[in-house]
Amino acid sequence: MNTLNRSLKIFRILSERYRNRRRRYTLRCNLIAALYNHELSLAA
């Protein structure tokens, strides 16, 4: 879970104030999590 938080901070979702539409916050978090999971499946 810590590495997922790290990747969300790299994409600046958690490290800064989110300034875009509030509706799309969960969508963007889910997309970044999907990219992270895909990267994990390639590494295994």
mmCIF file of N, CA and C in Angstrom:
data_model
loop_
_atom_site.group_PDB
_atom_site.id
_atom_site.type_symbol
_atom_site.label_atom_id
_atom_site.label_comp_id
_atom_site.label_asym_id
_atom_site.label_seq_id
_atom_site.Cartn_x
_atom_site.Cartn_y
_atom_site.Cartn_z
ATOM 1 N N MET A 1 0.819 -1.199 0.000
ATOM 2 C CA MET A 1 0.000 0.000 0.000
ATOM 3 C C MET A 1 0.860 1.259 0.000
ATOM 4 N N ASN A 2 2.010 1.198 0.650
ATOM 5 C CA ASN A 2 2.878 2.370 0.689
ATOM 6 C C ASN A 2 3.390 2.739 -0.684
ATOM 7 N N THR A 3 3.658 1.736 -1.514
ATOM 8 C CA THR A 3 4.151 2.050 -2.853
ATOM 9 C C THR A 3 3.050 2.635 -3.715
ATOM 10 N N LEU A 4 1.808 2.255 -3.467
ATOM 11 C CA LEU A 4 0.699 2.870 -4.195
ATOM 12 C C LEU A 4 0.569 4.335 -3.794
ATOM 13 N N ASN A 5 0.687 4.614 -2.506
ATOM 14 C CA ASN A 5 0.667 6.014 -2.060
ATOM 15 C C ASN A 5 1.826 6.786 -2.670
ATOM 16 N N ARG A 6 2.970 6.141 -2.782
ATOM 17 C CA ARG A 6 4.131 6.785 -3.388
ATOM 18 C C ARG A 6 3.847 7.144 -4.837
ATOM 19 N N SER A 7 3.234 6.210 -5.575
ATOM 20 C CA SER A 7 2.950 6.503 -6.980
ATOM 21 C C SER A 7 1.875 7.576 -7.117
ATOM 22 N N LEU A 8 0.917 7.608 -6.202
ATOM 23 C CA LEU A 8 -0.081 8.678 -6.239
ATOM 24 C C LEU A 8 0.557 10.026 -5.925
ATOM 25 N N LYS A 9 1.567 10.026 -5.075
ATOM 26 C CA LYS A 9 2.272 11.272 -4.789
ATOM 27 C C LYS A 9 3.132 11.704 -5.971
ATOM 28 N N ILE A 10 3.680 10.747 -6.697
ATOM 29 C CA ILE A 10 4.454 11.078 -7.887
ATOM 30 C C ILE A 10 3.560 11.761 -8.917
ATOM 31 N N PHE A 11 2.332 11.275 -9.059
ATOM 32 C CA PHE A 11 1.379 11.893 -9.975
ATOM 33 C C PHE A 11 0.740 13.143 -9.377
ATOM 34 N N ARG A 12 1.161 13.504 -8.167
ATOM 35 C CA ARG A 12 0.721 14.703 -7.449
ATOM 36 C C ARG A 12 -0.778 14.724 -7.141
ATOM 37 N N ILE A 13 -1.369 13.537 -7.004
ATOM 38 C CA ILE A 13 -2.772 13.460 -6.594
ATOM 39 C C ILE A 13 -2.880 13.690 -5.090
ATOM 40 N N LEU A 14 -1.971 13.081 -4.320
ATOM 41 C CA LEU A 14 -2.043 13.203 -2.861
ATOM 42 C C LEU A 14 -1.101 14.252 -2.293
ATOM 43 N N SER A 15 -0.075 14.626 -3.050
ATOM 44 C CA SER A 15 0.928 15.510 -2.476
ATOM 45 C C SER A 15 0.546 16.986 -2.549
ATOM 46 N N GLU A 16 -0.358 17.343 -3.429
ATOM 47 C CA GLU A 16 -0.770 18.736 -3.560
ATOM 48 C C GLU A 16 -2.290 18.832 -3.499
ATOM 49 N N ARG A 17 -2.769 20.024 -3.444
ATOM 50 C CA ARG A 17 -4.216 20.254 -3.449
ATOM 51 C C ARG A 17 -4.765 19.934 -4.834
ATOM 52 N N TYR A 18 -5.838 19.148 -4.877
ATOM 53 C CA TYR A 18 -6.441 18.775 -6.155
ATOM 54 C C TYR A 18 -7.281 19.939 -6.658
ATOM 55 N N ARG A 19 -6.959 20.469 -7.824
ATOM 56 C CA ARG A 19 -7.587 21.688 -8.313
ATOM 57 C C ARG A 19 -8.553 21.462 -9.470
ATOM 58 N N ASN A 20 -8.722 20.214 -9.879
ATOM 59 C CA ASN A 20 -9.630 19.938 -10.982
ATOM 60 C C ASN A 20 -11.021 19.615 -10.462
ATOM 61 N N ARG A 21 -11.865 19.150 -11.338
ATOM 62 C CA ARG A 21 -13.233 18.830 -10.932
ATOM 63 C C ARG A 21 -13.249 17.722 -9.896
ATOM 64 N N ARG A 22 -14.047 17.913 -8.874
ATOM 65 C CA ARG A 22 -14.100 16.951 -7.781
ATOM 66 C C ARG A 22 -14.662 15.607 -8.229
ATOM 67 N N ARG A 23 -15.547 15.621 -9.235
ATOM 68 C CA ARG A 23 -16.127 14.371 -9.731
ATOM 69 C C ARG A 23 -15.066 13.436 -10.289
ATOM 70 N N ARG A 24 -14.036 13.994 -10.879
ATOM 71 C CA ARG A 24 -13.039 13.184 -11.568
ATOM 72 C C ARG A 24 -11.894 12.737 -10.668
ATOM 73 N N TYR A 25 -11.915 13.115 -9.412
ATOM 74 C CA TYR A 25 -10.836 12.739 -8.499
ATOM 75 C C TYR A 25 -10.744 11.225 -8.360
ATOM 76 N N THR A 26 -11.869 10.573 -8.110
ATOM 77 C CA THR A 26 -11.842 9.113 -7.946
ATOM 78 C C THR A 26 -11.494 8.425 -9.252
ATOM 79 N N LEU A 27 -11.957 8.966 -10.364
ATOM 80 C CA LEU A 27 -11.615 8.391 -11.661
ATOM 81 C C LEU A 27 -10.104 8.425 -11.874
ATOM 82 N N ARG A 28 -9.491 9.540 -11.597
ATOM 83 C CA ARG A 28 -8.036 9.652 -11.790
ATOM 84 C C ARG A 28 -7.270 8.784 -10.812
ATOM 85 N N CYS A 29 -7.724 8.697 -9.590
ATOM 86 C CA CYS A 29 -7.070 7.806 -8.627
ATOM 87 C C CYS A 29 -7.176 6.355 -9.087
ATOM 88 N N ASN A 30 -8.337 5.966 -9.597
ATOM 89 C CA ASN A 30 -8.521 4.602 -10.086
ATOM 90 C C ASN A 30 -7.657 4.325 -11.312
ATOM 91 N N LEU A 31 -7.519 5.291 -12.193
ATOM 92 C CA LEU A 31 -6.668 5.103 -13.366
ATOM 93 C C LEU A 31 -5.204 4.935 -12.984
ATOM 94 N N ILE A 32 -4.747 5.721 -12.030
ATOM 95 C CA ILE A 32 -3.359 5.603 -11.577
ATOM 96 C C ILE A 32 -3.153 4.267 -10.872
ATOM 97 N N ALA A 33 -4.134 3.827 -10.089
ATOM 98 C CA ALA A 33 -4.031 2.529 -9.428
ATOM 99 C C ALA A 33 -4.016 1.401 -10.459
ATOM 100 N N ALA A 34 -4.788 1.538 -11.535
ATOM 101 C CA ALA A 34 -4.787 0.531 -12.591
ATOM 102 C C ALA A 34 -3.431 0.479 -13.292
ATOM 103 N N LEU A 35 -2.846 1.640 -13.550
ATOM 104 C CA LEU A 35 -1.512 1.671 -14.148
ATOM 105 C C LEU A 35 -0.482 1.018 -13.233
ATOM 106 N N TYR A 36 -0.600 1.273 -11.953
ATOM 107 C CA TYR A 36 0.313 0.682 -10.983
ATOM 108 C C TYR A 36 0.148 -0.838 -10.943
ATOM 109 N N ASN A 37 -1.102 -1.314 -10.945
ATOM 110 C CA ASN A 37 -1.340 -2.762 -10.936
ATOM 111 C C ASN A 37 -0.825 -3.407 -12.210
ATOM 112 N N HIS A 38 -0.980 -2.732 -13.336
ATOM 113 C CA HIS A 38 -0.473 -3.260 -14.600
ATOM 114 C C HIS A 38 1.062 -3.357 -14.558
ATOM 115 N N GLU A 39 1.686 -2.351 -13.983
ATOM 116 C CA GLU A 39 3.146 -2.374 -13.860
ATOM 117 C C GLU A 39 3.590 -3.510 -12.966
ATOM 118 N N LEU A 40 2.843 -3.790 -11.897
ATOM 119 C CA LEU A 40 3.174 -4.909 -11.018
ATOM 120 C C LEU A 40 3.030 -6.252 -11.734
ATOM 121 N N SER A 41 2.002 -6.371 -12.562
ATOM 122 C CA SER A 41 1.799 -7.651 -13.276
ATOM 123 C C SER A 41 2.891 -7.872 -14.310
ATOM 124 N N LEU A 42 3.434 -6.812 -14.875
ATOM 125 C CA LEU A 42 4.538 -6.968 -15.829
ATOM 126 C C LEU A 42 5.830 -7.354 -15.142
ATOM 127 N N ALA A 43 6.008 -6.911 -13.918
ATOM 128 C CA ALA A 43 7.234 -7.208 -13.181
ATOM 129 C C ALA A 43 7.261 -8.639 -12.658
ATOM 130 N N ALA A 44 6.100 -9.233 -12.487
ATOM 131 C CA ALA A 44 6.039 -10.589 -11.918
ATOM 132 C C ALA A 44 6.275 -11.663 -12.951
#
